[in-house]
Amino acid sequence: MAISLLNPKAEVARAAQALAVNISAAKGIQDVMKSNLGPKGTMKMLVSGAGDIKITKDGNVLLHEMQIQHPTASLIARASTAQDDMTGDGTTSTVLVIGELLKQADIYISEGLHPRILAEGFDKARAKALEVLEKIKIPVEASRESLMDVCKTSLRTKVHQKLADVLAEVCVDGILAIKQGDKPVDLHMVELMEMQHKTEADTSLVKGIVMDHGCRHPDMPKQLKNAYILTCNVSMEYEKSEVNSGFFYKTAEEREKMVTAERDFIMQRVRKVVELKKKLCDGTDKSFAVINQKGIDPMSLDMLAKEGIMALRRAKRRNMERLALACGGVAVNSLDDLNESHLGYAGLVYEHVLGENKYTFVEECKVPQSVTILMKAPNKHTLLQIRDAVRDGLRAINNAIEDKAVIPGAGAFEVAANKELLAFKDTVKGKARLGVAAYAEALLVIPKVLATNSGFDAQDTIVKLQEESRLNPDPVGVDLTSGEPVNPKDAGIFDNYIVKKQIINSCSVIASNLILVDEIMRAGMSSLKG
Amino acid sequence: MGTREILTLQFGQYSNFIGTHWWNLQEAGFTYKSDDISEINHDTLYREGVSPRREVTFTPRLLSVDLRDGLKALPEVGELYGGLQLPSTSELNWNENAVEVKKEDCDDKSQFLKDLAGASNVEEVLNKDYDFERDVTVWSDYLYSRFHPRTVNVVKQFEYGNVNTPFDVFPLGKEVWKTEQFEEDFTDKIRNYVEECDSFQGFHMLTDCTNAFAGMSSSCLEYLQDEYERKSVLVFPVIPSHFPDNDYETEKERQDSLMSDSIRLMNLALSYNAYNEFSSLFIPLCTSEKGFRQPGLKRSFHNTEYNHKLPYHSSAILASALDTFTLKHRLKTSGFNLVDLCVDLNMVGRKCASASLCFPFCINKNVDLIDCLDQWDGPLTKSITPSCEIGTDRQMQHITIRGIPESRLKGPPHNAEKQRDLPAFKCKTVSEMLTFYYQCTQYASATNVTSVQKALPVKTPFPKFFNQKLDFTGNFTNSEQLSKPESIPVLAGLHTGAEIGVMLEKLHTETRKIKFKRFNAFISGGIENDDFEECLDNIFTLRENYEDNYFL
């Protein structure tokens, strides 16, 4: 009220009207996203006015690409993408469940039920659903097979099946390579490298590091075997310093002297590397590579090239850490007291040139604890699609390792929760039970949409699933090729536990908040609404 | 000397407007004849590459950032490296019935772009006249240069004209910088560019400083300082010469406009503070007099009638200035580096400098430079730094003049007549004469003059806003000319002196008046009242560096 006194021009929508606004927004965004769910969902090709192409069926990517003007819709979108930020999956499901919860709520509220009571019911149902989730989860070891299942399930909803299987294998092997005992896996230690080349099926795992640059000297070796790897963060380029520029030095000699002294300082550094190389490699079949985070100027390159040293400049900061993990050794910040123990080892270092881009492969490391997923595709938009998929795949695997459990997929959880919630409803006193009923119904949106997207009748499928689940204590999901009930365990369809848990929590909270809104105001400068 | 490369960064729409003109006019100046060797080393700002079709490309070494919708007909990846063919549905490996194609309306290309795309002879297009004043809504409408696929970066989260989520406050830009798109991909692109260079010398950064791009560029600078600590960064914060919301009609619009002015001023203060901390030198640019709180009256230039409400016009003037005063460290012959420029001007912590321009350099047809300077009334150049005039004494300055060939310096000795009586007659070169001019007109100043033969090319798509009396080389004549100027002489300068202190003080006083606590968007973005106070104090301290009663 207050704001309308202060600012009579503020637009205000109240009570029923406010709810209607929120519900229609939630429905709207649900409609857009609905068709993407599951492995049979539609692929969307977005073409911008200027011709930029984006191909995706990942809910998270879509929400980022879409222009959402409606404030409620953008709130839902943000909540859903936050879901993805946390767990790497489940964006589309979040949007669908929120939309459905609001739709169900609409029915009861229009019959006069107070939103507050409904929200109470939602909260009870949420707690119960989490219980069901605990009951239904299947503990797993971090074995290759079980991780493959989870990863494949997640990836098949994002790319076509053949590619999903290739990527799943790459991702699982990648994670297993860097996993050390029970320590949490640092996903950053899996480097993702893109190459616009060949086809997407050529995407592979490199047990070592691939860098997107090569050496910048024509005489440097393009391939090394048995190589010592020196990773360092030491500038090897002469730079005019501030004191020798401008007005300070008037005579040419004075200035020249200064320059020579500084130049010599850099040469000293390079000489140290050269000396170490001579000491370790001369007379053996070993070779030497320098990977520097800082610059190396042509003169220094020249000195190194004369010694047959391969040198790379301006390496990615994070690659310093990765290289040390992949090849052993440490990344040094100074070349003083440099010795063999600082160096890493790689059996093979070679350069690959692709158009104007150079790539350097560091392979055949002894115990690589950092690996690279080399993504290949003939064009940019496919590369992007693969990159999004690989990231999600890695997250899915990591989730499964951390949860030490998975959830049977294909809508099995939703069907089971629906059954349990309907039974639970009768134990709830008062009108709040209506909220539980609404919640139970809303969860079914997942199997329904899965069925619809595969070309089956939603009601038909649900009835079949519910019948089957009454008879069968095992989890029951929908088989998307036949439309019949199936045990997801047998079909190898598993979802992440954490993803489902997040969906239950965030959807309930957001839906409750949205139905409790009884006034929407748009007033003043939008930038002032904190 | 080999090439000492520079990477250019452009943040924001107005910066891109200026940048577009800058790249256009550089490319208009390319010569492909082997006998006509350019004095300018284009490799400094451009890079050579190879497209997948194995064609050699020559593209700006540039990273540009804009919002969604800021590009219109320009694809993000550019056309040069291919990749814009729509894949057929079978290539997608997906059930053909389950592929949805969502095609946005093809934005109308401007006539210029259409002609350029279809032209067999590009020269023809560049000699035609277009109604750019009406056609241009975004910078890509008059973009002649072609970009590397790395160049264009779009902030997807924000778009122009969305009142629900405007990209208007400093912390928003900092937030966007923290996303993966910038913290990982964008910094990787910087690294890729720098890695290619053999003797990289530093960065040119053009940035909007009145909206959230101010925050983004500040974060970027912080990163550059961290990762490339010994490289110079020359920053040009730019302020548009006109904001549409300043033309209010109703009371509500007036209130909104006041509010926007405050926000812009706060962004400005916060960004100046960051530039002061992390850049080597920063030079604010604007074609209007005040810049803050409102841009104020437009600065007028002789023989140029520009419409300051059109960014297409005002940005062209700033681009000309940029191209001219950066010439010194882009010449083939000089050993002068970006770091030299910065060190000359930022002594005793004077991180902020001002710029001035004489556009075009008004010289009458068939008149020698000596006579022109002799008869010159008033200061040579006009300031293009907002709220800052160019002082007449105790200046440290770099002046660049272009388009005055040595042959026009003075008359031949046997035919010099009155010129002999002028003391400047002893000067043998253009730069010597200008240095002498400055020595005579200014007190206790250090002036370094560079003279470049090549005039500024102003062919299409450069705006045609010149006086009709300029001939095709930009010289002033007494009658209206049929042909429009194709190139013009320009004089531009970079200065540092006490006047900048005055500007900083004005900025400080204006910003002090704002009640920071009323601006929730800043506070919720993570800027505390104390941070803001500290920023203002820093600006005040910076001002003290310009008080020169300590020395001289």
PDB file of N, CA and C in Angstrom, chain A residues 35 41-45 47 49-53 55 57 64-65 67 69 160 212-214 216 237 239-240 245-247 293 313-314 316-318 356 387 391 522 526-527 529, chain B residues 49-50 68 72 76 81 84-85 92-94 98-100 102 104 106 148 159 162-164 168 180 184-185 188 191-192 195 197-198 226-228 230-231 335 340 344 521:
ATOM      1  N   SER A  35       9.569 -29.935 -24.049  1.00  0.00           N
ATOM      2  CA  SER A  35       9.896 -30.873 -25.127  1.00  0.00           C
ATOM      3  C   SER A  35      11.340 -31.364 -25.070  1.00  0.00           C
ATOM      4  N   GLY A  41      13.822 -36.206 -26.165  1.00  0.00           N
ATOM      5  CA  GLY A  41      13.361 -34.822 -26.290  1.00  0.00           C
ATOM      6  C   GLY A  41      13.851 -34.184 -27.574  1.00  0.00           C
ATOM      7  N   THR A  42      13.340 -33.005 -27.859  1.00  0.00           N
ATOM      8  CA  THR A  42      13.735 -32.370 -29.119  1.00  0.00           C
ATOM      9  C   THR A  42      15.084 -31.665 -28.987  1.00  0.00           C
ATOM     10  N   MET A  43      15.773 -31.656 -30.077  1.00  0.00           N
ATOM     11  CA  MET A  43      17.026 -30.904 -30.194  1.00  0.00           C
ATOM     12  C   MET A  43      16.630 -29.520 -30.674  1.00  0.00           C
ATOM     13  N   LYS A  44      17.181 -28.501 -30.075  1.00  0.00           N
ATOM     14  CA  LYS A  44      16.828 -27.158 -30.532  1.00  0.00           C
ATOM     15  C   LYS A  44      18.014 -26.527 -31.247  1.00  0.00           C
ATOM     16  N   MET A  45      17.716 -25.958 -32.398  1.00  0.00           N
ATOM     17  CA  MET A  45      18.761 -25.256 -33.140  1.00  0.00           C
ATOM     18  C   MET A  45      18.415 -23.778 -33.105  1.00  0.00           C
ATOM     19  N   VAL A  47      19.207 -20.041 -34.159  1.00  0.00           N
ATOM     20  CA  VAL A  47      19.974 -19.279 -35.138  1.00  0.00           C
ATOM     21  C   VAL A  47      19.719 -17.804 -34.885  1.00  0.00           C
ATOM     22  N   GLY A  49      19.908 -13.660 -35.504  1.00  0.00           N
ATOM     23  CA  GLY A  49      19.644 -12.844 -36.674  1.00  0.00           C
ATOM     24  C   GLY A  49      20.868 -12.737 -37.566  1.00  0.00           C
ATOM     25  N   ALA A  50      22.045 -12.721 -36.949  1.00  0.00           N
ATOM     26  CA  ALA A  50      23.272 -12.550 -37.716  1.00  0.00           C
ATOM     27  C   ALA A  50      23.793 -13.874 -38.267  1.00  0.00           C
ATOM     28  N   GLY A  51      23.202 -14.993 -37.829  1.00  0.00           N
ATOM     29  CA  GLY A  51      23.620 -16.273 -38.382  1.00  0.00           C
ATOM     30  C   GLY A  51      24.408 -17.148 -37.424  1.00  0.00           C
ATOM     31  N   ASP A  52      24.615 -16.702 -36.198  1.00  0.00           N
ATOM     32  CA  ASP A  52      25.297 -17.558 -35.232  1.00  0.00           C
ATOM     33  C   ASP A  52      24.420 -18.756 -34.887  1.00  0.00           C
ATOM     34  N   ILE A  53      25.051 -19.917 -34.796  1.00  0.00           N
ATOM     35  CA  ILE A  53      24.279 -21.142 -34.590  1.00  0.00           C
ATOM     36  C   ILE A  53      24.573 -21.724 -33.220  1.00  0.00           C
ATOM     37  N   ILE A  55      23.342 -25.297 -31.159  1.00  0.00           N
ATOM     38  CA  ILE A  55      22.502 -26.481 -31.160  1.00  0.00           C
ATOM     39  C   ILE A  55      22.561 -27.109 -29.788  1.00  0.00           C
ATOM     40  N   LYS A  57      20.094 -29.359 -26.510  1.00  0.00           N
ATOM     41  CA  LYS A  57      18.851 -29.708 -25.866  1.00  0.00           C
ATOM     42  C   LYS A  57      19.031 -29.676 -24.353  1.00  0.00           C
ATOM     43  N   HIS A  64      20.148 -20.062 -20.662  1.00  0.00           N
ATOM     44  CA  HIS A  64      21.120 -18.988 -20.803  1.00  0.00           C
ATOM     45  C   HIS A  64      20.997 -18.266 -22.137  1.00  0.00           C
ATOM     46  N   GLU A  65      20.550 -18.996 -23.158  1.00  0.00           N
ATOM     47  CA  GLU A  65      20.470 -18.402 -24.492  1.00  0.00           C
ATOM     48  C   GLU A  65      19.195 -17.582 -24.683  1.00  0.00           C
ATOM     49  N   GLN A  67      16.029 -15.101 -24.275  1.00  0.00           N
ATOM     50  CA  GLN A  67      15.811 -13.785 -23.717  1.00  0.00           C
ATOM     51  C   GLN A  67      14.516 -13.841 -22.928  1.00  0.00           C
ATOM     52  N   GLN A  69      11.977 -11.961 -20.591  1.00  0.00           N
ATOM     53  CA  GLN A  69      11.615 -10.617 -20.134  1.00  0.00           C
ATOM     54  C   GLN A  69      10.783 -10.661 -18.855  1.00  0.00           C
ATOM     55  N   HIS A 160      23.297 -37.203 -28.970  1.00  0.00           N
ATOM     56  CA  HIS A 160      22.738 -38.452 -29.461  1.00  0.00           C
ATOM     57  C   HIS A 160      23.484 -39.646 -28.877  1.00  0.00           C
ATOM     58  N   ASP A 212      47.237 -25.368 -26.096  1.00  0.00           N
ATOM     59  CA  ASP A 212      46.802 -24.759 -27.348  1.00  0.00           C
ATOM     60  C   ASP A 212      47.851 -23.829 -27.950  1.00  0.00           C
ATOM     61  N   HIS A 213      49.099 -24.101 -27.701  1.00  0.00           N
ATOM     62  CA  HIS A 213      50.144 -23.300 -28.338  1.00  0.00           C
ATOM     63  C   HIS A 213      51.367 -24.180 -28.589  1.00  0.00           C
ATOM     64  N   GLY A 214      52.259 -23.689 -29.414  1.00  0.00           N
ATOM     65  CA  GLY A 214      53.432 -24.488 -29.745  1.00  0.00           C
ATOM     66  C   GLY A 214      54.674 -23.642 -29.634  1.00  0.00           C
ATOM     67  N   ARG A 216      57.673 -21.234 -30.839  1.00  0.00           N
ATOM     68  CA  ARG A 216      57.663 -20.126 -31.803  1.00  0.00           C
ATOM     69  C   ARG A 216      59.044 -19.916 -32.403  1.00  0.00           C
ATOM     70  N   GLU A 237      61.988 -12.727 -21.228  1.00  0.00           N
ATOM     71  CA  GLU A 237      61.987 -11.731 -22.302  1.00  0.00           C
ATOM     72  C   GLU A 237      62.496 -10.415 -21.753  1.00  0.00           C
ATOM     73  N   GLU A 239      62.519  -6.656 -21.347  1.00  0.00           N
ATOM     74  CA  GLU A 239      61.550  -5.582 -21.481  1.00  0.00           C
ATOM     75  C   GLU A 239      62.208  -4.284 -21.095  1.00  0.00           C
ATOM     76  N   LYS A 240      61.894  -3.296 -21.859  1.00  0.00           N
ATOM     77  CA  LYS A 240      62.379  -1.976 -21.546  1.00  0.00           C
ATOM     78  C   LYS A 240      61.828  -1.630 -20.173  1.00  0.00           C
ATOM     79  N   SER A 245      63.617   4.439 -20.078  1.00  0.00           N
ATOM     80  CA  SER A 245      62.850   5.036 -21.159  1.00  0.00           C
ATOM     81  C   SER A 245      62.712   6.538 -20.913  1.00  0.00           C
ATOM     82  N   GLY A 246      62.229   7.187 -21.911  1.00  0.00           N
ATOM     83  CA  GLY A 246      61.850   8.579 -21.771  1.00  0.00           C
ATOM     84  C   GLY A 246      62.996   9.531 -21.497  1.00  0.00           C
ATOM     85  N   PHE A 247      62.743  10.427 -20.556  1.00  0.00           N
ATOM     86  CA  PHE A 247      63.630  11.569 -20.390  1.00  0.00           C
ATOM     87  C   PHE A 247      64.847  11.310 -19.506  1.00  0.00           C
ATOM     88  N   GLN A 293      55.208 -20.034 -18.030  1.00  0.00           N
ATOM     89  CA  GLN A 293      53.976 -19.252 -17.939  1.00  0.00           C
ATOM     90  C   GLN A 293      54.196 -17.821 -18.421  1.00  0.00           C
ATOM     91  N   ARG A 313      55.957 -20.710 -24.526  1.00  0.00           N
ATOM     92  CA  ARG A 313      55.785 -19.546 -23.659  1.00  0.00           C
ATOM     93  C   ARG A 313      54.308 -19.316 -23.380  1.00  0.00           C
ATOM     94  N   ARG A 314      54.057 -18.520 -22.352  1.00  0.00           N
ATOM     95  CA  ARG A 314      52.690 -18.111 -22.003  1.00  0.00           C
ATOM     96  C   ARG A 314      51.735 -19.287 -21.849  1.00  0.00           C
ATOM     97  N   LYS A 316      49.033 -21.557 -19.893  1.00  0.00           N
ATOM     98  CA  LYS A 316      47.904 -21.214 -19.040  1.00  0.00           C
ATOM     99  C   LYS A 316      48.312 -21.382 -17.586  1.00  0.00           C
ATOM    100  N   ARG A 317      47.860 -20.494 -16.738  1.00  0.00           N
ATOM    101  CA  ARG A 317      48.231 -20.558 -15.338  1.00  0.00           C
ATOM    102  C   ARG A 317      47.870 -21.920 -14.729  1.00  0.00           C
ATOM    103  N   ARG A 318      46.673 -22.383 -15.042  1.00  0.00           N
ATOM    104  CA  ARG A 318      46.236 -23.628 -14.433  1.00  0.00           C
ATOM    105  C   ARG A 318      47.016 -24.832 -14.968  1.00  0.00           C
ATOM    106  N   GLU A 356      45.996 -22.036 -38.387  1.00  0.00           N
ATOM    107  CA  GLU A 356      46.845 -21.091 -37.677  1.00  0.00           C
ATOM    108  C   GLU A 356      47.030 -21.492 -36.216  1.00  0.00           C
ATOM    109  N   ARG A 387      31.349 -29.660 -25.530  1.00  0.00           N
ATOM    110  CA  ARG A 387      31.945 -29.110 -24.322  1.00  0.00           C
ATOM    111  C   ARG A 387      30.919 -29.088 -23.181  1.00  0.00           C
ATOM    112  N   ARG A 391      31.258 -31.446 -19.736  1.00  0.00           N
ATOM    113  CA  ARG A 391      31.232 -30.847 -18.399  1.00  0.00           C
ATOM    114  C   ARG A 391      30.171 -31.509 -17.542  1.00  0.00           C
ATOM    115  N   ARG A 522       5.498  -2.970  -9.730  1.00  0.00           N
ATOM    116  CA  ARG A 522       6.589  -2.523 -10.588  1.00  0.00           C
ATOM    117  C   ARG A 522       6.608  -1.015 -10.448  1.00  0.00           C
ATOM    118  N   SER A 526      14.137   0.511 -12.056  1.00  0.00           N
ATOM    119  CA  SER A 526      14.330  -0.902 -11.776  1.00  0.00           C
ATOM    120  C   SER A 526      15.682  -1.168 -11.131  1.00  0.00           C
ATOM    121  N   SER A 527      16.644  -0.288 -11.403  1.00  0.00           N
ATOM    122  CA  SER A 527      17.968  -0.542 -10.842  1.00  0.00           C
ATOM    123  C   SER A 527      17.991  -0.327  -9.333  1.00  0.00           C
ATOM    124  N   LYS A 529      15.729  -1.547  -7.252  1.00  0.00           N
ATOM    125  CA  LYS A 529      15.257  -2.715  -6.502  1.00  0.00           C
ATOM    126  C   LYS A 529      16.459  -3.622  -6.274  1.00  0.00           C
TER     127      LYS A 529
ATOM    128  N   GLY B  49      47.068 -14.081 -40.034  1.00  0.00           N
ATOM    129  CA  GLY B  49      46.632 -15.423 -39.678  1.00  0.00           C
ATOM    130  C   GLY B  49      46.283 -16.220 -40.914  1.00  0.00           C
ATOM    131  N   VAL B  50      45.834 -17.429 -40.704  1.00  0.00           N
ATOM    132  CA  VAL B  50      45.424 -18.291 -41.807  1.00  0.00           C
ATOM    133  C   VAL B  50      44.036 -18.834 -41.490  1.00  0.00           C
ATOM    134  N   ARG B  68      24.316  -8.545 -25.632  1.00  0.00           N
ATOM    135  CA  ARG B  68      23.445  -9.174 -26.610  1.00  0.00           C
ATOM    136  C   ARG B  68      22.636  -8.064 -27.291  1.00  0.00           C
ATOM    137  N   LYS B  72      23.700  -6.709 -33.869  1.00  0.00           N
ATOM    138  CA  LYS B  72      22.768  -6.759 -34.990  1.00  0.00           C
ATOM    139  C   LYS B  72      23.222  -7.752 -36.061  1.00  0.00           C
ATOM    140  N   GLU B  76      28.830 -13.404 -34.228  1.00  0.00           N
ATOM    141  CA  GLU B  76      29.850 -13.384 -33.185  1.00  0.00           C
ATOM    142  C   GLU B  76      31.201 -13.902 -33.678  1.00  0.00           C
ATOM    143  N   TYR B  81      36.349 -16.851 -41.026  1.00  0.00           N
ATOM    144  CA  TYR B  81      36.827 -18.203 -40.778  1.00  0.00           C
ATOM    145  C   TYR B  81      35.733 -19.238 -41.002  1.00  0.00           C
ATOM    146  N   LEU B  84      29.384 -20.707 -40.675  1.00  0.00           N
ATOM    147  CA  LEU B  84      28.038 -20.198 -40.484  1.00  0.00           C
ATOM    148  C   LEU B  84      27.003 -20.941 -41.319  1.00  0.00           C
ATOM    149  N   GLN B  85      27.420 -22.042 -41.962  1.00  0.00           N
ATOM    150  CA  GLN B  85      26.442 -22.802 -42.731  1.00  0.00           C
ATOM    151  C   GLN B  85      25.545 -23.558 -41.775  1.00  0.00           C
ATOM    152  N   LEU B  92      22.701 -33.674 -37.727  1.00  0.00           N
ATOM    153  CA  LEU B  92      22.553 -33.567 -36.279  1.00  0.00           C
ATOM    154  C   LEU B  92      22.503 -34.923 -35.604  1.00  0.00           C
ATOM    155  N   ASN B  93      22.305 -35.980 -36.393  1.00  0.00           N
ATOM    156  CA  ASN B  93      22.199 -37.309 -35.810  1.00  0.00           C
ATOM    157  C   ASN B  93      21.066 -37.375 -34.807  1.00  0.00           C
ATOM    158  N   TRP B  94      20.011 -36.762 -35.098  1.00  0.00           N
ATOM    159  CA  TRP B  94      18.907 -36.731 -34.152  1.00  0.00           C
ATOM    160  C   TRP B  94      17.636 -37.039 -34.926  1.00  0.00           C
ATOM    161  N   ALA B  98      12.228 -34.532 -34.188  1.00  0.00           N
ATOM    162  CA  ALA B  98      12.441 -33.918 -32.882  1.00  0.00           C
ATOM    163  C   ALA B  98      13.500 -32.828 -32.946  1.00  0.00           C
ATOM    164  N   VAL B  99      13.596 -32.172 -34.092  1.00  0.00           N
ATOM    165  CA  VAL B  99      14.518 -31.051 -34.181  1.00  0.00           C
ATOM    166  C   VAL B  99      13.713 -29.779 -34.353  1.00  0.00           C
ATOM    167  N   GLU B 100      13.916 -28.866 -33.462  1.00  0.00           N
ATOM    168  CA  GLU B 100      13.208 -27.597 -33.537  1.00  0.00           C
ATOM    169  C   GLU B 100      14.202 -26.533 -33.984  1.00  0.00           C
ATOM    170  N   LYS B 102      14.860 -22.656 -34.269  1.00  0.00           N
ATOM    171  CA  LYS B 102      14.347 -21.342 -33.866  1.00  0.00           C
ATOM    172  C   LYS B 102      15.216 -20.286 -34.502  1.00  0.00           C
ATOM    173  N   GLU B 104      15.867 -16.471 -35.300  1.00  0.00           N
ATOM    174  CA  GLU B 104      15.488 -15.103 -34.979  1.00  0.00           C
ATOM    175  C   GLU B 104      15.324 -14.334 -36.276  1.00  0.00           C
ATOM    176  N   CYS B 106      15.932 -12.118 -39.136  1.00  0.00           N
ATOM    177  CA  CYS B 106      17.208 -11.659 -39.649  1.00  0.00           C
ATOM    178  C   CYS B 106      17.228 -10.136 -39.552  1.00  0.00           C
ATOM    179  N   HIS B 148      38.665 -11.510 -36.504  1.00  0.00           N
ATOM    180  CA  HIS B 148      39.015 -12.887 -36.173  1.00  0.00           C
ATOM    181  C   HIS B 148      37.883 -13.462 -35.309  1.00  0.00           C
ATOM    182  N   GLU B 159      21.001  -7.307 -22.093  1.00  0.00           N
ATOM    183  CA  GLU B 159      20.742  -6.792 -23.438  1.00  0.00           C
ATOM    184  C   GLU B 159      20.376  -5.319 -23.327  1.00  0.00           C
ATOM    185  N   ASN B 162      16.507  -3.464 -21.988  1.00  0.00           N
ATOM    186  CA  ASN B 162      15.689  -4.256 -21.085  1.00  0.00           C
ATOM    187  C   ASN B 162      15.638  -3.529 -19.746  1.00  0.00           C
ATOM    188  N   VAL B 163      14.452  -2.991 -19.420  1.00  0.00           N
ATOM    189  CA  VAL B 163      14.372  -2.166 -18.214  1.00  0.00           C
ATOM    190  C   VAL B 163      14.416  -3.007 -16.938  1.00  0.00           C
ATOM    191  N   ASN B 164      14.105  -4.297 -17.067  1.00  0.00           N
ATOM    192  CA  ASN B 164      14.139  -5.133 -15.865  1.00  0.00           C
ATOM    193  C   ASN B 164      15.556  -5.424 -15.415  1.00  0.00           C
ATOM    194  N   ASP B 168      23.769  -1.386 -15.732  1.00  0.00           N
ATOM    195  CA  ASP B 168      24.057   0.023 -15.488  1.00  0.00           C
ATOM    196  C   ASP B 168      24.977   0.322 -14.320  1.00  0.00           C
ATOM    197  N   GLU B 180      32.478 -17.714 -15.894  1.00  0.00           N
ATOM    198  CA  GLU B 180      33.447 -18.521 -16.612  1.00  0.00           C
ATOM    199  C   GLU B 180      33.780 -17.924 -17.976  1.00  0.00           C
ATOM    200  N   GLU B 184      37.637 -17.415 -17.588  1.00  0.00           N
ATOM    201  CA  GLU B 184      38.371 -18.498 -18.252  1.00  0.00           C
ATOM    202  C   GLU B 184      38.579 -18.200 -19.740  1.00  0.00           C
ATOM    203  N   ASP B 185      37.467 -18.072 -20.456  1.00  0.00           N
ATOM    204  CA  ASP B 185      37.582 -17.988 -21.908  1.00  0.00           C
ATOM    205  C   ASP B 185      38.231 -16.687 -22.372  1.00  0.00           C
ATOM    206  N   ASP B 188      41.805 -16.483 -21.603  1.00  0.00           N
ATOM    207  CA  ASP B 188      42.517 -17.391 -22.496  1.00  0.00           C
ATOM    208  C   ASP B 188      42.747 -16.751 -23.852  1.00  0.00           C
ATOM    209  N   ARG B 191      45.575 -14.443 -23.600  1.00  0.00           N
ATOM    210  CA  ARG B 191      46.806 -15.221 -23.569  1.00  0.00           C
ATOM    211  C   ARG B 191      47.167 -15.707 -24.975  1.00  0.00           C
ATOM    212  N   ASN B 192      46.155 -16.173 -25.726  1.00  0.00           N
ATOM    213  CA  ASN B 192      46.432 -16.637 -27.083  1.00  0.00           C
ATOM    214  C   ASN B 192      47.039 -15.539 -27.939  1.00  0.00           C
ATOM    215  N   GLU B 195      50.610 -14.728 -26.650  1.00  0.00           N
ATOM    216  CA  GLU B 195      51.555 -15.813 -26.891  1.00  0.00           C
ATOM    217  C   GLU B 195      52.131 -15.729 -28.301  1.00  0.00           C
ATOM    218  N   CYS B 197      52.877 -13.164 -29.941  1.00  0.00           N
ATOM    219  CA  CYS B 197      53.712 -11.989 -30.193  1.00  0.00           C
ATOM    220  C   CYS B 197      55.140 -12.211 -29.732  1.00  0.00           C
ATOM    221  N   ASP B 198      56.078 -11.720 -30.537  1.00  0.00           N
ATOM    222  CA  ASP B 198      57.471 -11.891 -30.179  1.00  0.00           C
ATOM    223  C   ASP B 198      57.958 -10.826 -29.213  1.00  0.00           C
ATOM    224  N   ASP B 226      48.010  -8.345 -12.809  1.00  0.00           N
ATOM    225  CA  ASP B 226      48.446  -9.536 -12.113  1.00  0.00           C
ATOM    226  C   ASP B 226      49.238 -10.468 -13.041  1.00  0.00           C
ATOM    227  N   GLU B 227      48.705 -10.656 -14.237  1.00  0.00           N
ATOM    228  CA  GLU B 227      49.252 -11.675 -15.131  1.00  0.00           C
ATOM    229  C   GLU B 227      50.356 -11.113 -16.036  1.00  0.00           C
ATOM    230  N   TYR B 228      50.245  -9.891 -16.425  1.00  0.00           N
ATOM    231  CA  TYR B 228      51.236  -9.302 -17.346  1.00  0.00           C
ATOM    232  C   TYR B 228      51.818  -8.065 -16.688  1.00  0.00           C
ATOM    233  N   ARG B 230      54.522  -6.557 -16.194  1.00  0.00           N
ATOM    234  CA  ARG B 230      55.498  -5.596 -16.704  1.00  0.00           C
ATOM    235  C   ARG B 230      55.093  -4.959 -18.025  1.00  0.00           C
ATOM    236  N   LYS B 231      53.899  -5.249 -18.480  1.00  0.00           N
ATOM    237  CA  LYS B 231      53.448  -4.646 -19.732  1.00  0.00           C
ATOM    238  C   LYS B 231      52.664  -3.363 -19.428  1.00  0.00           C
ATOM    239  N   GLY B 335      61.989   4.101 -32.163  1.00  0.00           N
ATOM    240  CA  GLY B 335      62.194   3.109 -31.117  1.00  0.00           C
ATOM    241  C   GLY B 335      61.369   3.454 -29.910  1.00  0.00           C
ATOM    242  N   ASP B 340      57.410   4.116 -22.961  1.00  0.00           N
ATOM    243  CA  ASP B 340      58.019   5.446 -22.960  1.00  0.00           C
ATOM    244  C   ASP B 340      56.958   6.526 -22.845  1.00  0.00           C
ATOM    245  N   ASP B 344      56.681   9.016 -19.698  1.00  0.00           N
ATOM    246  CA  ASP B 344      56.812  10.466 -19.899  1.00  0.00           C
ATOM    247  C   ASP B 344      55.670  11.216 -19.237  1.00  0.00           C
ATOM    248  N   ALA B 521      21.565  -0.597  -5.578  1.00  0.00           N
ATOM    249  CA  ALA B 521      22.169  -1.505  -6.556  1.00  0.00           C
ATOM    250  C   ALA B 521      23.679  -1.612  -6.368  1.00  0.00           C
TER     251      ALA B 521
END
